[in-house]
Amino acid sequence: MKYEKIYDISVLMGVEDIDYPGTTPYTRELTQKIERGDSSNLSRLIMSTHSGTHLDAPSHFISDGKHIDEYPVGFFILPARVLKIGDKSIIRSAELEKSKTAAGEALLFKTENSVTGRAISGRFSKDFVYLSEDAADLCISRKLGLVGIDYNTIEPLRAKSYPVHKKLLGKGILILESVNLVDVPSGQYTLLCLPLRMKAAEASPVRAILLK
């Protein structure tokens, strides 16, 4: 099958990825090098399951929530809508109400995080566009399958009780974080965001792409 456009919306690990304060940063170390006489190049990775572009499963915040490996692989291939957000500080329900969505599909928010390059800056900033609780409630009422945002967390750093995560994950809505939508126009797509197949993981890095 041929597609009109294929957008890679993943951040480049080791360059563009942003580490949430307190999480294990991504590093890659060559433990074997051909140039020093080894038979091959071989790397060791140290990272969090929330490094780079990643999916949060319900078990991230819900004690009896599903883990990444409990989903069939087809769950990570789904219709998606990219919505451009005009507000430069917060995603409010008023902007979401104008969008058309169907139950089970993904809704990805293109915000100033992508437009300004904040999404791929490689460093954490306290000033980023995030999802409000009332917008999360609207996503729940529309029975979305996944919600995505162009920063490494969907809610502000000061939200110590993580209400947005708990609202969405508590209703089985997966959260895709750290996508880069700078080149993606608003509209309808097919989203592929396949996680690593890890036993009982609460999250996983993904290679996320949009097909048009």
Coordinates of C-alpha atoms in Angstrom, one line a residue:
M1 CA 0.0 0.0 0.0
K2 CA 1.3 3.5 -0.9
Y3 CA 0.8 6.5 1.4
E4 CA 0.6 10.1 0.4
K5 CA 2.8 11.1 3.4
I6 CA 4.6 9.3 6.2
Y7 CA 5.5 11.5 9.2
D8 CA 8.0 10.3 11.8
I9 CA 6.9 12.0 15.0
S10 CA 9.4 10.4 17.3
V11 CA 12.2 12.5 18.9
L12 CA 15.8 11.5 18.3
M13 CA 17.2 9.8 21.3
G14 CA 20.4 11.2 22.7
V15 CA 19.8 14.6 21.0
E16 CA 16.2 15.7 21.2
D17 CA 14.8 13.7 24.1
I18 CA 13.8 15.4 27.3
D19 CA 14.2 13.7 30.7
Y20 CA 11.5 14.4 33.3
P21 CA 13.1 15.5 36.5
G22 CA 14.1 12.5 38.7
T23 CA 13.9 9.9 35.9
T24 CA 16.9 8.0 34.5
P25 CA 18.4 9.8 31.6
Y26 CA 19.0 8.1 28.3
T27 CA 22.6 7.1 27.6
R28 CA 24.3 4.8 25.1
E29 CA 27.8 3.5 25.7
L30 CA 29.9 1.5 23.2
T31 CA 31.2 -1.5 25.1
Q32 CA 32.9 -2.9 22.0
K33 CA 34.5 -0.9 19.2
I34 CA 35.8 -2.2 15.9
E35 CA 38.3 0.7 15.8
R36 CA 40.0 -0.5 18.9
G37 CA 40.3 -4.1 17.7
D38 CA 37.0 -5.7 18.8
S39 CA 35.1 -7.9 16.4
S40 CA 32.0 -5.7 16.3
N41 CA 30.5 -2.5 17.6
L42 CA 28.2 -3.2 20.6
S43 CA 26.3 -0.7 22.7
R44 CA 24.8 -0.7 26.2
L45 CA 21.7 1.4 26.9
I46 CA 20.7 3.0 30.2
M47 CA 17.3 4.6 30.1
S48 CA 13.8 4.9 31.6
T49 CA 10.7 3.2 30.2
H50 CA 9.6 6.9 29.8
S51 CA 12.6 8.0 27.8
G52 CA 12.0 9.7 24.5
T53 CA 8.7 9.2 22.6
H54 CA 6.9 6.7 24.8
L55 CA 3.5 5.2 25.8
D56 CA 2.1 5.3 29.3
A57 CA -0.1 2.3 30.2
P58 CA -2.7 2.3 33.0
S59 CA -0.4 0.5 35.4
H60 CA 1.8 3.7 35.4
F61 CA -0.6 5.2 37.9
I62 CA -3.4 2.7 38.5
S63 CA -2.5 -0.1 40.9
D64 CA -4.6 -2.8 39.1
G65 CA -4.2 -1.2 35.7
K66 CA -3.2 -3.0 32.5
H67 CA 0.5 -3.3 31.6
I68 CA 1.9 -2.7 28.1
D69 CA 2.3 -6.4 27.3
E70 CA -1.4 -7.0 28.0
Y71 CA -2.5 -5.2 24.9
P72 CA -2.8 -6.9 21.5
V73 CA -0.4 -5.4 19.0
G74 CA -3.3 -4.1 16.9
F75 CA -4.2 -1.7 19.7
F76 CA -1.2 0.4 18.8
I77 CA -2.3 0.9 15.2
L78 CA -5.3 3.2 15.2
P79 CA -7.0 6.1 13.4
A80 CA -5.8 9.4 14.7
R81 CA -6.6 13.1 14.5
V82 CA -4.0 15.8 14.9
L83 CA -5.5 19.0 16.4
K84 CA -3.7 22.3 16.3
I85 CA -4.0 24.1 19.6
G86 CA -4.1 27.9 19.6
D87 CA -3.6 28.5 23.3
K88 CA 0.1 28.9 24.0
S89 CA -0.1 27.8 27.6
I90 CA -2.8 25.1 28.1
I91 CA -5.0 22.8 26.2
R92 CA -8.6 23.6 27.2
S93 CA -11.8 21.7 26.5
A94 CA -13.2 24.7 24.5
E95 CA -10.7 24.0 21.7
L96 CA -11.3 20.2 21.8
E97 CA -15.1 20.7 21.5
K98 CA -14.5 22.1 17.9
S99 CA -12.9 18.8 16.8
K100 CA -14.6 15.8 15.5
T101 CA -13.5 12.5 17.1
A102 CA -14.7 9.0 17.2
A103 CA -14.7 6.5 20.0
G104 CA -11.5 4.5 20.2
E105 CA -9.4 6.8 18.0
A106 CA -6.3 8.8 19.0
L107 CA -6.2 12.5 19.5
L108 CA -2.8 14.2 19.2
F109 CA -2.3 17.8 20.3
K110 CA 0.0 20.0 18.2
T111 CA 0.9 22.9 20.4
E112 CA 3.6 25.6 20.8
N113 CA 5.8 22.8 22.1
S114 CA 6.3 21.6 18.6
V115 CA 6.1 25.0 16.8
T116 CA 8.8 26.6 19.0
G117 CA 11.1 23.6 19.0
R118 CA 10.6 23.1 22.8
A119 CA 9.5 19.5 22.1
I120 CA 13.0 18.6 20.7
S121 CA 15.1 20.9 22.8
G122 CA 16.9 18.1 24.7
R123 CA 16.3 19.8 28.1
F124 CA 13.4 20.1 30.4
S125 CA 11.5 23.4 30.8
K126 CA 8.8 24.2 33.3
D127 CA 7.1 26.3 30.7
F128 CA 5.2 24.0 28.3
V129 CA 1.7 23.5 27.0
Y130 CA -0.1 20.8 28.9
L131 CA -3.6 19.3 29.1
S132 CA -6.1 20.7 31.5
E133 CA -8.3 18.5 33.7
D134 CA -11.5 19.6 31.9
A135 CA -10.0 18.7 28.6
A136 CA -9.1 15.3 29.9
D137 CA -12.7 14.9 31.1
L138 CA -13.9 15.7 27.5
C139 CA -11.5 13.1 26.1
I140 CA -13.0 10.5 28.5
S141 CA -16.5 11.5 27.6
R142 CA -15.6 10.9 23.9
K143 CA -14.2 7.5 24.8
L144 CA -10.9 8.1 23.0
G145 CA -8.4 5.2 22.8
L146 CA -5.2 7.3 23.1
V147 CA -4.2 10.9 23.8
G148 CA -0.9 12.3 22.6
I149 CA 1.1 15.5 23.4
D150 CA 4.3 17.1 22.1
Y151 CA 6.1 17.2 25.4
N152 CA 7.4 14.5 27.8
T153 CA 4.5 14.9 30.2
I154 CA 0.9 15.7 29.6
E155 CA 0.4 17.8 32.7
P156 CA 2.4 20.6 34.5
L157 CA 5.3 19.8 36.8
R158 CA 3.4 21.3 39.7
A159 CA 0.6 18.7 39.4
K160 CA 2.0 16.5 42.2
S161 CA -1.0 14.3 42.4
Y162 CA -1.0 13.7 38.6
P163 CA -4.8 14.2 38.1
V164 CA -4.7 14.1 34.3
H165 CA -2.7 10.9 34.1
K166 CA -5.0 9.3 36.6
K167 CA -8.2 10.4 34.9
L168 CA -7.1 9.2 31.5
L169 CA -5.3 6.0 32.5
G170 CA -8.1 5.2 35.0
K171 CA -10.4 5.0 32.0
G172 CA -8.1 2.9 29.9
I173 CA -6.9 5.8 27.7
L174 CA -3.3 5.4 26.7
I175 CA -1.0 8.4 26.8
L176 CA 1.6 9.1 24.1
E177 CA 4.2 11.6 25.2
S178 CA 7.1 13.4 23.6
V179 CA 6.0 13.4 20.0
N180 CA 7.1 16.1 17.6
L181 CA 4.3 17.4 15.3
V182 CA 6.0 20.5 13.9
D183 CA 5.7 19.3 10.2
V184 CA 2.3 17.6 10.6
P185 CA -0.8 19.5 9.4
S186 CA -4.1 19.1 11.4
G187 CA -6.2 16.3 10.0
Q188 CA -6.9 12.6 10.0
Y189 CA -4.2 9.9 9.9
T190 CA -3.3 6.4 10.9
L191 CA -1.1 6.2 13.9
L192 CA 1.5 3.5 14.5
C193 CA 3.2 3.5 18.0
L194 CA 4.5 0.1 18.7
P195 CA 6.0 -0.4 22.2
L196 CA 8.7 -2.9 23.2
R197 CA 7.3 -6.2 24.3
M198 CA 8.3 -6.1 28.0
K199 CA 6.7 -8.2 30.7
A200 CA 4.6 -6.1 33.2
A201 CA 6.0 -2.7 32.0
E202 CA 4.0 0.4 32.9
A203 CA 5.4 2.3 29.8
S204 CA 7.7 1.8 26.8
P205 CA 9.6 3.8 24.3
V206 CA 8.0 3.7 20.9
R207 CA 8.8 4.6 17.3
A208 CA 5.7 6.7 16.4
I209 CA 4.7 7.5 12.8
L210 CA 1.6 9.0 11.2
L211 CA 0.4 7.7 7.8
K212 CA -1.7 9.8 5.4

